[in-house]
mmCIF file of C-alpha atoms and ligand atoms in Angstrom:
data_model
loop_
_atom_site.group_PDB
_atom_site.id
_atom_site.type_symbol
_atom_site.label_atom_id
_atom_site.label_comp_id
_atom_site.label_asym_id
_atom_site.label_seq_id
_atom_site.Cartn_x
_atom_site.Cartn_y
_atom_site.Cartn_z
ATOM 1 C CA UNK A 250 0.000 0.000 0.000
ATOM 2 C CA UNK A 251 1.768 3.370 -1.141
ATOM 3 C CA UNK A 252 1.909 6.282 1.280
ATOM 4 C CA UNK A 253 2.884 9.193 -1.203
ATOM 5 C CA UNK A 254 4.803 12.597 0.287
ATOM 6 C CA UNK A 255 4.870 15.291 -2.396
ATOM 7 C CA UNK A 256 6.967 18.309 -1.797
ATOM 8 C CA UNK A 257 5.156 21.187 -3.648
ATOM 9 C CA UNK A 258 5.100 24.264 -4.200
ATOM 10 C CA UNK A 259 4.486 24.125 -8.226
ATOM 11 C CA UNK A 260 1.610 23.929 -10.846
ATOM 12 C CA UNK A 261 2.761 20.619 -11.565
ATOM 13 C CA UNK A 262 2.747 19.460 -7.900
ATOM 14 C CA UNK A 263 -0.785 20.933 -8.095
ATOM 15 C CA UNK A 264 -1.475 18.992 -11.128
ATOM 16 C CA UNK A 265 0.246 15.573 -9.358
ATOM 17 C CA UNK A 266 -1.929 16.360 -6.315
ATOM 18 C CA UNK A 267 -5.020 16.012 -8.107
ATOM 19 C CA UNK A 268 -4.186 13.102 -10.156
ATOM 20 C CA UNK A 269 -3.433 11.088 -7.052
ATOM 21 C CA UNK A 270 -6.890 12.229 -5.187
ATOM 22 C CA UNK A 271 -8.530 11.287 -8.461
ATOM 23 C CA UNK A 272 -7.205 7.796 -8.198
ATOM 24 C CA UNK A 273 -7.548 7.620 -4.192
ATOM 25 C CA UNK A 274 -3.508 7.185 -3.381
ATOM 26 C CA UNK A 275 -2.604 7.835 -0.123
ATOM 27 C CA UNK A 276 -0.586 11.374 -0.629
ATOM 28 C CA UNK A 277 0.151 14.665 1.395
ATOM 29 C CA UNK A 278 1.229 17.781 -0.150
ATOM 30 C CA UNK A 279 3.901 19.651 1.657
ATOM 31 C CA UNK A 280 4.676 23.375 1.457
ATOM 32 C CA UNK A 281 7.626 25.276 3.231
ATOM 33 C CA UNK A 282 5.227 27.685 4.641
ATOM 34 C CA UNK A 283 6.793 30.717 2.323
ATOM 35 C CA UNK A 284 3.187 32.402 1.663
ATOM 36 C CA UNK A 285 0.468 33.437 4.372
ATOM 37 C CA UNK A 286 -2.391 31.515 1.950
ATOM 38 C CA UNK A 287 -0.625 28.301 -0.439
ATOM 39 C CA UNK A 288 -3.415 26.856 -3.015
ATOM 40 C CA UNK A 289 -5.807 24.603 -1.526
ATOM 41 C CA UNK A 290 -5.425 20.915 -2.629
ATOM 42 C CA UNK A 291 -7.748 17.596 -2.858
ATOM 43 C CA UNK A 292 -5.267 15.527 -0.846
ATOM 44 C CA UNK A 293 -3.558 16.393 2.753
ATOM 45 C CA UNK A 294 -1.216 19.479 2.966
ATOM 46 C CA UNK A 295 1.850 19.654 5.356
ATOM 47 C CA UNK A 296 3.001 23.214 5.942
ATOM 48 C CA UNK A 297 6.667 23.958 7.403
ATOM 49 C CA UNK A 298 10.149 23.026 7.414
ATOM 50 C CA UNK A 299 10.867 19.409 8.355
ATOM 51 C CA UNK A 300 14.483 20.484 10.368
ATOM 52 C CA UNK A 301 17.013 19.577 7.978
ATOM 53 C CA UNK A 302 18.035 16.093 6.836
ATOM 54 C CA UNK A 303 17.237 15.031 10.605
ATOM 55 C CA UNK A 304 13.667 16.323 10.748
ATOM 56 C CA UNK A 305 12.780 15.104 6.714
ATOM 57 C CA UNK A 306 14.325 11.231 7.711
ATOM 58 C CA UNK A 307 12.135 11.541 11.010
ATOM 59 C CA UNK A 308 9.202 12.237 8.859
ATOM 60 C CA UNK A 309 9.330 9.581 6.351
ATOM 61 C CA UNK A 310 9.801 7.260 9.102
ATOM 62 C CA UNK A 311 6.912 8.307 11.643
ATOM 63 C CA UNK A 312 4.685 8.290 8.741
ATOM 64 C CA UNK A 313 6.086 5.122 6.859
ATOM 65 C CA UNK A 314 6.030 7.158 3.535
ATOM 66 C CA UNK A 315 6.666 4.806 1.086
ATOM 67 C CA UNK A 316 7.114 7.196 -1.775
ATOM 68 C CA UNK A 317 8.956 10.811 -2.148
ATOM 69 C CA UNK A 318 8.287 13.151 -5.335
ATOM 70 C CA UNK A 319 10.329 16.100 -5.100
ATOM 71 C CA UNK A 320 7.910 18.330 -7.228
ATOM 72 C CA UNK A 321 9.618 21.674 -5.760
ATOM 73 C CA UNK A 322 10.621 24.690 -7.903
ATOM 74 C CA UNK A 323 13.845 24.119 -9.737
ATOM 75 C CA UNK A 324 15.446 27.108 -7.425
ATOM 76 C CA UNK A 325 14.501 25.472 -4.116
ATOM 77 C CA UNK A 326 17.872 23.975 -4.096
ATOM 78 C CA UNK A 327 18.173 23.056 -0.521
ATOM 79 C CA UNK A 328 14.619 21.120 0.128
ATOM 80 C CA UNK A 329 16.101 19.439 -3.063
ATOM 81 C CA UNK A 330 19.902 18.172 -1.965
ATOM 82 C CA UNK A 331 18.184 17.033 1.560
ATOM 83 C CA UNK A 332 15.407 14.490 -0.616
ATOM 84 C CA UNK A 333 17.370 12.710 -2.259
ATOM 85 C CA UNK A 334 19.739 12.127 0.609
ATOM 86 C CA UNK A 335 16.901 11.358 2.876
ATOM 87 C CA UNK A 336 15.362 9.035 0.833
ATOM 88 C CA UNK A 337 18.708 6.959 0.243
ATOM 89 C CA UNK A 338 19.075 6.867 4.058
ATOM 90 C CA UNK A 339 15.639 5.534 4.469
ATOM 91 C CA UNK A 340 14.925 3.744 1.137
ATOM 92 C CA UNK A 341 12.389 5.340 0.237
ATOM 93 C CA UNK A 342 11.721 5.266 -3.576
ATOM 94 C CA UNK A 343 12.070 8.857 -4.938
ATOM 95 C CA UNK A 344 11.531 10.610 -7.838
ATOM 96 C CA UNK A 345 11.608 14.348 -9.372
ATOM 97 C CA UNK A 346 8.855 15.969 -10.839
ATOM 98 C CA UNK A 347 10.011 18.797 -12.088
ATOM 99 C CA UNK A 348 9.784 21.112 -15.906
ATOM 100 C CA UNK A 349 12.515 21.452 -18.531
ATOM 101 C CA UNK A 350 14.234 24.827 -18.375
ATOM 102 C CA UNK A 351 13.164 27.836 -20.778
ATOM 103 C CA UNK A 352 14.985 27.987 -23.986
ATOM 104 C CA UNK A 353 15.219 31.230 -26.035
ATOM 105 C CA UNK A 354 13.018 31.309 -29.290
ATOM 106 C CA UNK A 355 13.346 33.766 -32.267
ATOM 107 C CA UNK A 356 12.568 37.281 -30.818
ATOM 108 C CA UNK A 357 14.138 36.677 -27.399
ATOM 109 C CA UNK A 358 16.935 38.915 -25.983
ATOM 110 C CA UNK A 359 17.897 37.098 -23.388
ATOM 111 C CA UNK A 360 21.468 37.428 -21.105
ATOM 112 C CA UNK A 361 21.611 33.942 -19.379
ATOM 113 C CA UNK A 362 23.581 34.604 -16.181
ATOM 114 C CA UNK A 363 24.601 31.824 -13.430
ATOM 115 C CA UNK A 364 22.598 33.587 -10.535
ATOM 116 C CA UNK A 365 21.366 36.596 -8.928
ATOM 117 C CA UNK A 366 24.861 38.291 -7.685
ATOM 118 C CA UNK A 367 25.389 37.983 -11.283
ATOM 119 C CA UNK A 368 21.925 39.628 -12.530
ATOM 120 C CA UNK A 369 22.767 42.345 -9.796
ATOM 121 C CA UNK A 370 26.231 43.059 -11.168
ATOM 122 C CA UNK A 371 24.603 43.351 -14.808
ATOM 123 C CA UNK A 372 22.629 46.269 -13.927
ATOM 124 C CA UNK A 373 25.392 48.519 -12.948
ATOM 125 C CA UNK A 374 24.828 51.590 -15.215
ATOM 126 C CA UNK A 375 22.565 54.698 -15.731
ATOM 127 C CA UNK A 376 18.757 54.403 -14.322
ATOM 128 C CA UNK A 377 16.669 52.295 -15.935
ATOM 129 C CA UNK A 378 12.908 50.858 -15.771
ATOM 130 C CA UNK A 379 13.942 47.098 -14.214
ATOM 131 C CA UNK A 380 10.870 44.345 -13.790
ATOM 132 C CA UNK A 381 12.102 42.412 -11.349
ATOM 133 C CA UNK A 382 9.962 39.237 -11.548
ATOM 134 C CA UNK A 383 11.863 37.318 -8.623
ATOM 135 C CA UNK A 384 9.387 37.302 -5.480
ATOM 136 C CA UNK A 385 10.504 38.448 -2.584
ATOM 137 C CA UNK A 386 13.452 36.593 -1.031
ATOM 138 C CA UNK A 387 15.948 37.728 -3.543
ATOM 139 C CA UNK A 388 15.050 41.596 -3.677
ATOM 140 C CA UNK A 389 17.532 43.097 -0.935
ATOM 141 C CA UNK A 390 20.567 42.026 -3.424
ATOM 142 C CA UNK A 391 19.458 44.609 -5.610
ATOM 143 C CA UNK A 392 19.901 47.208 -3.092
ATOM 144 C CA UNK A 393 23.522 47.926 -4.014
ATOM 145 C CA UNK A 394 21.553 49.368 -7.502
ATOM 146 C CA UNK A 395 19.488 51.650 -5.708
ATOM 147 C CA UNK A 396 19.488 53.934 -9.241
ATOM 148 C CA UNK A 397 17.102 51.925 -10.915
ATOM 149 C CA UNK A 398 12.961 52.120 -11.165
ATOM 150 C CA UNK A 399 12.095 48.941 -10.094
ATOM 151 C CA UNK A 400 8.730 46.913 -10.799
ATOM 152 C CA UNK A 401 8.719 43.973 -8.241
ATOM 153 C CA UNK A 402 5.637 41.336 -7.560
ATOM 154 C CA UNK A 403 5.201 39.601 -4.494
ATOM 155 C CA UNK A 404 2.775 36.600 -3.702
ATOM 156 C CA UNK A 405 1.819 38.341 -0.215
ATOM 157 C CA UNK A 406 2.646 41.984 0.998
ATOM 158 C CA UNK A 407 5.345 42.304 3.045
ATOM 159 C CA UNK A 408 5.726 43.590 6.505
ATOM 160 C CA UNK A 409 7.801 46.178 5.811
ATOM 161 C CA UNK A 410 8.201 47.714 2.517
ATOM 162 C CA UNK A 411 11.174 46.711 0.011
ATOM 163 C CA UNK A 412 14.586 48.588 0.358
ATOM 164 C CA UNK A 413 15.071 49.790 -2.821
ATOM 165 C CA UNK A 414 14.260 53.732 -2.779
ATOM 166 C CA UNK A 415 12.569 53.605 -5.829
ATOM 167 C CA UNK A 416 10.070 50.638 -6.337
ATOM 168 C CA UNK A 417 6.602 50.396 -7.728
ATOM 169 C CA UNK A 418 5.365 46.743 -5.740
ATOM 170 C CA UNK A 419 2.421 44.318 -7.556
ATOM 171 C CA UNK A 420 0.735 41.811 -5.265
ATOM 172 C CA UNK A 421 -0.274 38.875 -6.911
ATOM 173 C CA UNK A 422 0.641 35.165 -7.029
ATOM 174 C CA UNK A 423 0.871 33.347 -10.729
ATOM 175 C CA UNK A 424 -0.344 31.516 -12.776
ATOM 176 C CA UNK A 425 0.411 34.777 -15.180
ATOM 177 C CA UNK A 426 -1.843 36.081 -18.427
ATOM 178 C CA UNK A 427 0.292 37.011 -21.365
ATOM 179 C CA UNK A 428 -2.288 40.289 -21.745
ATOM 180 C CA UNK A 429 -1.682 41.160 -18.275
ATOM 181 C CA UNK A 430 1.906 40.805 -18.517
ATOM 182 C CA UNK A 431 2.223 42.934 -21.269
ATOM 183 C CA UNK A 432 -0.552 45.623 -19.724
ATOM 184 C CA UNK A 433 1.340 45.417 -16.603
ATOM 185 C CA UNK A 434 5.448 45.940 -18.744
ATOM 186 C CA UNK A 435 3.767 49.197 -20.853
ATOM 187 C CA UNK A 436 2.298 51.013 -17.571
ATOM 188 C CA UNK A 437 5.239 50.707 -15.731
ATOM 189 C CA UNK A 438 7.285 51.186 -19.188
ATOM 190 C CA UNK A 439 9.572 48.400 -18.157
ATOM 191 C CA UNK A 440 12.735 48.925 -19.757
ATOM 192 C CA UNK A 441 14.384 45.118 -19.067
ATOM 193 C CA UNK A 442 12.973 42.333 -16.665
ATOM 194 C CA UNK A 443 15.203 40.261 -14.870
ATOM 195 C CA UNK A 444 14.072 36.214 -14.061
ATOM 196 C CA UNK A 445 14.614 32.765 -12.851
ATOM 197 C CA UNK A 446 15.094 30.304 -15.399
ATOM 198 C CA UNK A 447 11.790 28.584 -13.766
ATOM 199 C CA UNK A 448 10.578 26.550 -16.871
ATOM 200 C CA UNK A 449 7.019 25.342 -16.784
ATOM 201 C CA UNK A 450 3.848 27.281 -17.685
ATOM 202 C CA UNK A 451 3.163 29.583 -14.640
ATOM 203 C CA UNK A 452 5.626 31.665 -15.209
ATOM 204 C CA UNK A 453 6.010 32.101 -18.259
ATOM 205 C CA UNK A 454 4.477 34.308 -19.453
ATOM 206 C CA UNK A 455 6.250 37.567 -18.571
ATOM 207 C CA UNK A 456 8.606 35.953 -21.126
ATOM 208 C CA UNK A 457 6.411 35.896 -24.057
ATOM 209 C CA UNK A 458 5.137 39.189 -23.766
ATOM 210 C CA UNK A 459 8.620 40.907 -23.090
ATOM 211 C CA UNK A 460 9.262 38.967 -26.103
ATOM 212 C CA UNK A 461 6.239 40.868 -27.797
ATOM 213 C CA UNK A 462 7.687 43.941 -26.403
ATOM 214 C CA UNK A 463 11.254 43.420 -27.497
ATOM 215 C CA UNK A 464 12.295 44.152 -23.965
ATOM 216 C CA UNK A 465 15.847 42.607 -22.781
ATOM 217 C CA UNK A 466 15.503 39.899 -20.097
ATOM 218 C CA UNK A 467 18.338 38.552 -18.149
ATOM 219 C CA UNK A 468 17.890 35.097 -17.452
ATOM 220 C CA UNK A 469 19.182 33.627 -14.106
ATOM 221 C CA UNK A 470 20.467 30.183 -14.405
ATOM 222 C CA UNK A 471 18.746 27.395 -12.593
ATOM 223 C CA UNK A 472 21.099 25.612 -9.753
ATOM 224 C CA UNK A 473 22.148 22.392 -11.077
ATOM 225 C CA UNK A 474 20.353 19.390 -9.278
ATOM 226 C CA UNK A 475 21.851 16.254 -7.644
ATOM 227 C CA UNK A 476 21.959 13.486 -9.874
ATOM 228 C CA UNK A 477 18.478 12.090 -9.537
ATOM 229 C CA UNK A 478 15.762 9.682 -11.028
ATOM 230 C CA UNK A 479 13.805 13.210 -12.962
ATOM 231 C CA UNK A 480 10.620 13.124 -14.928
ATOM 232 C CA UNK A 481 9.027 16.019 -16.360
ATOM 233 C CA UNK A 482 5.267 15.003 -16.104
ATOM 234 C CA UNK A 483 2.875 13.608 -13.529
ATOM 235 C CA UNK A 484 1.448 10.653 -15.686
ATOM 236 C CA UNK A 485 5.061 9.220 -15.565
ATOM 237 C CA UNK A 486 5.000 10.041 -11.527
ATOM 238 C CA UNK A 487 1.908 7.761 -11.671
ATOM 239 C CA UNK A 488 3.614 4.990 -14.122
ATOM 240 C CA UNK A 489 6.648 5.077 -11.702
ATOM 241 C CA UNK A 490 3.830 4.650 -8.738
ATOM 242 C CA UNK A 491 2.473 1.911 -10.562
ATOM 243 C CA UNK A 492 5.636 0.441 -11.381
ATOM 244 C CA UNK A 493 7.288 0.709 -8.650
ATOM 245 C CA UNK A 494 4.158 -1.117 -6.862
ATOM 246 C CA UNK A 495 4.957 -4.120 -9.194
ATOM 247 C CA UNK A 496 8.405 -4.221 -7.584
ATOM 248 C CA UNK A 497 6.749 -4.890 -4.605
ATOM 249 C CA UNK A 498 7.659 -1.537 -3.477
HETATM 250 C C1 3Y8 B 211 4.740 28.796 -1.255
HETATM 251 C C2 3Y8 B 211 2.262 28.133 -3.010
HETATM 252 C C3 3Y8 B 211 0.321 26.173 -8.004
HETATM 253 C C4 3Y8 B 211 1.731 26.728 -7.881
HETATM 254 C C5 3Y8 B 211 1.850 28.112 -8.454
HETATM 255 C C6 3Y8 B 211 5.137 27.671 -10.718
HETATM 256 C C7 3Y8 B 211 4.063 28.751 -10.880
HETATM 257 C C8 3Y8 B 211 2.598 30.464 -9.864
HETATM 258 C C9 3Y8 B 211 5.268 31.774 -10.875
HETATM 259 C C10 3Y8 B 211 6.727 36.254 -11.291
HETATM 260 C C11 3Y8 B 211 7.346 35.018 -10.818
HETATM 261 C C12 3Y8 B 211 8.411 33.230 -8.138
HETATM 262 C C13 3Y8 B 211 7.593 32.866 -6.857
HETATM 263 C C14 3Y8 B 211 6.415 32.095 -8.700
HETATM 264 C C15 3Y8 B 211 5.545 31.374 -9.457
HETATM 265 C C16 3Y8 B 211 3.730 29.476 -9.577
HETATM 266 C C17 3Y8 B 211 3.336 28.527 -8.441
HETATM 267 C C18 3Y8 B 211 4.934 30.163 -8.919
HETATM 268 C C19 3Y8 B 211 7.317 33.165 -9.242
HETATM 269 C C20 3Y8 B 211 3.447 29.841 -4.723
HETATM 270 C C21 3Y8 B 211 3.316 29.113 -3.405
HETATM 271 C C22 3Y8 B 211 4.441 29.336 -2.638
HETATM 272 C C23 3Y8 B 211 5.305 30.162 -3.386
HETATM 273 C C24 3Y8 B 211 6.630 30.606 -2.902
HETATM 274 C C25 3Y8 B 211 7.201 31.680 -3.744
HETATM 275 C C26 3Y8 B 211 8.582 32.189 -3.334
HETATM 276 C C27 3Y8 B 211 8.966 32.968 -4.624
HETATM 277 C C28 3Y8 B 211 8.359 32.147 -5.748
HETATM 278 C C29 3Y8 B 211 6.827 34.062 -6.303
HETATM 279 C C30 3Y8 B 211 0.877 28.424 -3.553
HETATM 280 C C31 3Y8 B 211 2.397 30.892 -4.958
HETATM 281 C C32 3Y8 B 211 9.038 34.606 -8.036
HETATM 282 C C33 3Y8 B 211 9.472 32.190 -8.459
HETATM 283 O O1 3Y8 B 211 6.942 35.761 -0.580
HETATM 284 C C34 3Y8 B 211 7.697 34.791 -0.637
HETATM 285 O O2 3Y8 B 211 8.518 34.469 0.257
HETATM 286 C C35 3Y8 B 211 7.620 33.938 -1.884
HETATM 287 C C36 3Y8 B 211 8.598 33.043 -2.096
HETATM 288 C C37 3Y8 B 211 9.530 31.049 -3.020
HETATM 289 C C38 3Y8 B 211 10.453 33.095 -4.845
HETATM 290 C C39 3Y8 B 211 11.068 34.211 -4.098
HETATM 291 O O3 3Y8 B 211 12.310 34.163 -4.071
HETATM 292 O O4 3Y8 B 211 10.353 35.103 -3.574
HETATM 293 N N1 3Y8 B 211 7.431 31.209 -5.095
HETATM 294 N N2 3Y8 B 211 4.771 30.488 -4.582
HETATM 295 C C40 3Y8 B 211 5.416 27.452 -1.386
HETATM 296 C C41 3Y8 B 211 5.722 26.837 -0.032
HETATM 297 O O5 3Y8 B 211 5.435 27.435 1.005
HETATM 298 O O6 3Y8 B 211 6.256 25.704 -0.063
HETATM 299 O O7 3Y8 B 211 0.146 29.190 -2.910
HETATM 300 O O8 3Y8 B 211 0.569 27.888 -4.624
HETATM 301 C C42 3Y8 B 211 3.486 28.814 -5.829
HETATM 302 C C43 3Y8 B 211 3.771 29.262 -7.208
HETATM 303 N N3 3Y8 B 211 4.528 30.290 -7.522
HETATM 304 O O9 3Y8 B 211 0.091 25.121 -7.372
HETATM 305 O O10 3Y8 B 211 -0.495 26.747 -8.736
HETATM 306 O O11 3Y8 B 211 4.764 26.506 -10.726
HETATM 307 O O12 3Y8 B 211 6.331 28.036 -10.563
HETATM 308 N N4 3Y8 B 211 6.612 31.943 -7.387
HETATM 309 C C44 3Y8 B 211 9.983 32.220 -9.895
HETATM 310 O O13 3Y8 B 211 9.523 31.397 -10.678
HETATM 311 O O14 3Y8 B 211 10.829 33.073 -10.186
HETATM 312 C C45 3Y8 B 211 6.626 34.483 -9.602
HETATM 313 O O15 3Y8 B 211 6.258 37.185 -10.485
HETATM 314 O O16 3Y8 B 211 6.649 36.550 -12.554
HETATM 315 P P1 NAP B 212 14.783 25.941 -0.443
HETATM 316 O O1 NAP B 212 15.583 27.186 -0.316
HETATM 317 O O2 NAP B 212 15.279 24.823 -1.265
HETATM 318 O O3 NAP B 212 14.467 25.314 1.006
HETATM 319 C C1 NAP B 212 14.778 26.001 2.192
HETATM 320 C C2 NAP B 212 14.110 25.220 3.323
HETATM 321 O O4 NAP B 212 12.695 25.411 3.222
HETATM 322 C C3 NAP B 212 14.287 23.696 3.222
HETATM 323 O O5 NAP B 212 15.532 23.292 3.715
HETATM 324 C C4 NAP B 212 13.104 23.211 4.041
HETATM 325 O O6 NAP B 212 13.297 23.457 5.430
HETATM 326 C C5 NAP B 212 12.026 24.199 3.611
HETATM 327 N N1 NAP B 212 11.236 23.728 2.462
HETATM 328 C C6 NAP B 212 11.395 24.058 1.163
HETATM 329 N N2 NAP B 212 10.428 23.507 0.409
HETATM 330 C C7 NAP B 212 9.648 22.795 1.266
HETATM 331 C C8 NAP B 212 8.479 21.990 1.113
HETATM 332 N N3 NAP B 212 7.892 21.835 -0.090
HETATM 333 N N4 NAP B 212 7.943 21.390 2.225
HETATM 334 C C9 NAP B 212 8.516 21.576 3.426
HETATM 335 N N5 NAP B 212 9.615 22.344 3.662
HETATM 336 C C10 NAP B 212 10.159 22.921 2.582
HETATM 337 O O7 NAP B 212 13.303 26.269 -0.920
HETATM 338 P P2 NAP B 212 12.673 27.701 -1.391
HETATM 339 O O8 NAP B 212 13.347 28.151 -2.628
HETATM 340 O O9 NAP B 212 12.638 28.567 -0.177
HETATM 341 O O10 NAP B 212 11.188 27.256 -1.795
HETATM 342 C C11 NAP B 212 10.259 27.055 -0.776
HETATM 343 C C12 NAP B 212 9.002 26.537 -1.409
HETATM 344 O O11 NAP B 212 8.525 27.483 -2.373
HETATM 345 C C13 NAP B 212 9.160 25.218 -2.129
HETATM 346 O O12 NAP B 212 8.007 24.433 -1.884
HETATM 347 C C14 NAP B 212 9.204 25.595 -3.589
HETATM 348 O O13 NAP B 212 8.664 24.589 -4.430
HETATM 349 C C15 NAP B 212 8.309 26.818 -3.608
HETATM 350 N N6 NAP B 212 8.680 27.714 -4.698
HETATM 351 C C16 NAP B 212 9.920 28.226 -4.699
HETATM 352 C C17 NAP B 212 10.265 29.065 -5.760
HETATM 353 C C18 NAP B 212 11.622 29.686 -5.829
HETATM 354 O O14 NAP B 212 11.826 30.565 -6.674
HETATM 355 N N7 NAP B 212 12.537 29.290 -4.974
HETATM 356 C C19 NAP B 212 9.345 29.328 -6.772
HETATM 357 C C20 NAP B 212 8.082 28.771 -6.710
HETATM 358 C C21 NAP B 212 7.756 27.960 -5.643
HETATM 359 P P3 NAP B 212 13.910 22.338 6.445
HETATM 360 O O15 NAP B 212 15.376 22.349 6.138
HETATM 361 O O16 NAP B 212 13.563 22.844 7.802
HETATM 362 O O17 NAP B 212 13.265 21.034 6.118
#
């Protein structure tokens, strides 16, 4: 009998979530606790930390989880590295859900940089109209380029406001509307938008309509993963379930 722990955060853990309470598997959703209201689900949610390699093995044990999907956001490097080490020390079967990275299509200006001290360092210069479509954990780096105008979008509003001088702050969690995106890039007359290399569909698009735009976008590299069983989809999450099951595990 499979006891299924999905760590979420991502339209396609939403997606996975609703395939397994369509089918009746035993599953919980778990969330970090990053945003005051996460999506509601059809199966179980978790919300919080586990404590570190320590806290996730604990877990998986006490609740004889059978079955780990690591459906996180391709940035949430951490909660990452500790899965697939916690599920070798408990031998638990694991897999990744997670989406192929953005490529650039005709029309795209894209700067791919390795990560945000690099997207920070790229906007030294004269003041400019910057979209910076990163959330909110990421924003103080930017203070060291206090010259800019800067667009930023948050899934909650914060407790205290932003610390860059000059910031013009959107509330609103994803999925994005191409329309809107574009609406949103013309009022503020964003100049270049800076972004994670997220992949998937709920993000994306800001790209397509700074493509439409012709706006510049600098691209932030996705941190490279542990070497990892990785699917892309959630019917092959369900095959492996299935599979997996025939293994007799
Ligand atoms: C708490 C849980 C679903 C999942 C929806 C996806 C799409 C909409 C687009 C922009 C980019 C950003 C941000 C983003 C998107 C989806 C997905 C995605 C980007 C929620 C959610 C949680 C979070 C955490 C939040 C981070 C932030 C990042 C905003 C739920 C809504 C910028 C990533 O305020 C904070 O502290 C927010 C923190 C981590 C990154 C950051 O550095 O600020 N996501 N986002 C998860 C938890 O507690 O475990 O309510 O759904 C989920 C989603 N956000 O099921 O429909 O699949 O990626 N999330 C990025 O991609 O760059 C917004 O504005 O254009
Ligand atoms: P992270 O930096 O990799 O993880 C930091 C710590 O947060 C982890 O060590 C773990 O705490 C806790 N954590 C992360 N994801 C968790 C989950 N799903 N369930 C329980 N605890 C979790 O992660 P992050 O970048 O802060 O992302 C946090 C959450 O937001 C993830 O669910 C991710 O999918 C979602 N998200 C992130 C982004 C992004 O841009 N980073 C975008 C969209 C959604 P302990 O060490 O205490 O266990």
């Amino acid at each position: 009998m499979s006891n299924v722990l999905v760590l979420g955060g991502t339209t396609e853990a939403s997606g996975l979530a609703a395939l397994l309470a369509a089918r009746g598997t035993a599953a919980v959703l778990s969330y970090a606790g990053r945003v005051a209201s996460p999506k509601v689900q059809p199966i179980p949610v978790r919300i919080g930390g586990f404590g570190g390699l320590e806290g996730l093995v604990g877990y998986l044990r006490d609740h004889a989880v059978t079955h780990l999907v690591d459906a996180t956001h391709p940035f949430a490097a951490r909660m990452s590295a500790t899965a697939v080490v916690a599920a070798a020390h408990t031998g638990v079967a694991y897999i990744a859900l997670t989406r192929p990275a953005w490529t650039p299509v005709a029309g795209d200006r894209w700067t791919m940089l390795a990560d945000i001290d690099a997207a920070v360092a790229a906007l030294a210069g004269p003041s400019r109209r910057v979209m910076l479509a990163l959330g909110r954990m990421h924003v103080d780096a930017f203070s060291v380029q206090p010259q800019h105008d800067y667009l930023l979008r948050f899934v909650d509003t914060p407790d205290r406001p932003p610390g860059l001088p000059r910031h013009h702050l959107v509330v609103d969690r994803g999925p994005f509307d191409v329309e809107d995106e574009r609406c949103l890039m013309e009022a503020h007359g964003t100049e270049i938008m800076v972004c994670k290399n997220a992949g998937g569909t709920g993000a994306q698009a800001k790209i397509v309509a700074a493509r439409a735009l012709g706006l510049p976008v600098i691209m932030i590299a996705r941190p490279v993963p542990p070497p990892r069983l990785e699917v892309h989809a959630a019917e092959d999450v369900l095959h492996w379930l299935d599979h997996a099951a025939d293994r007799g595990v």
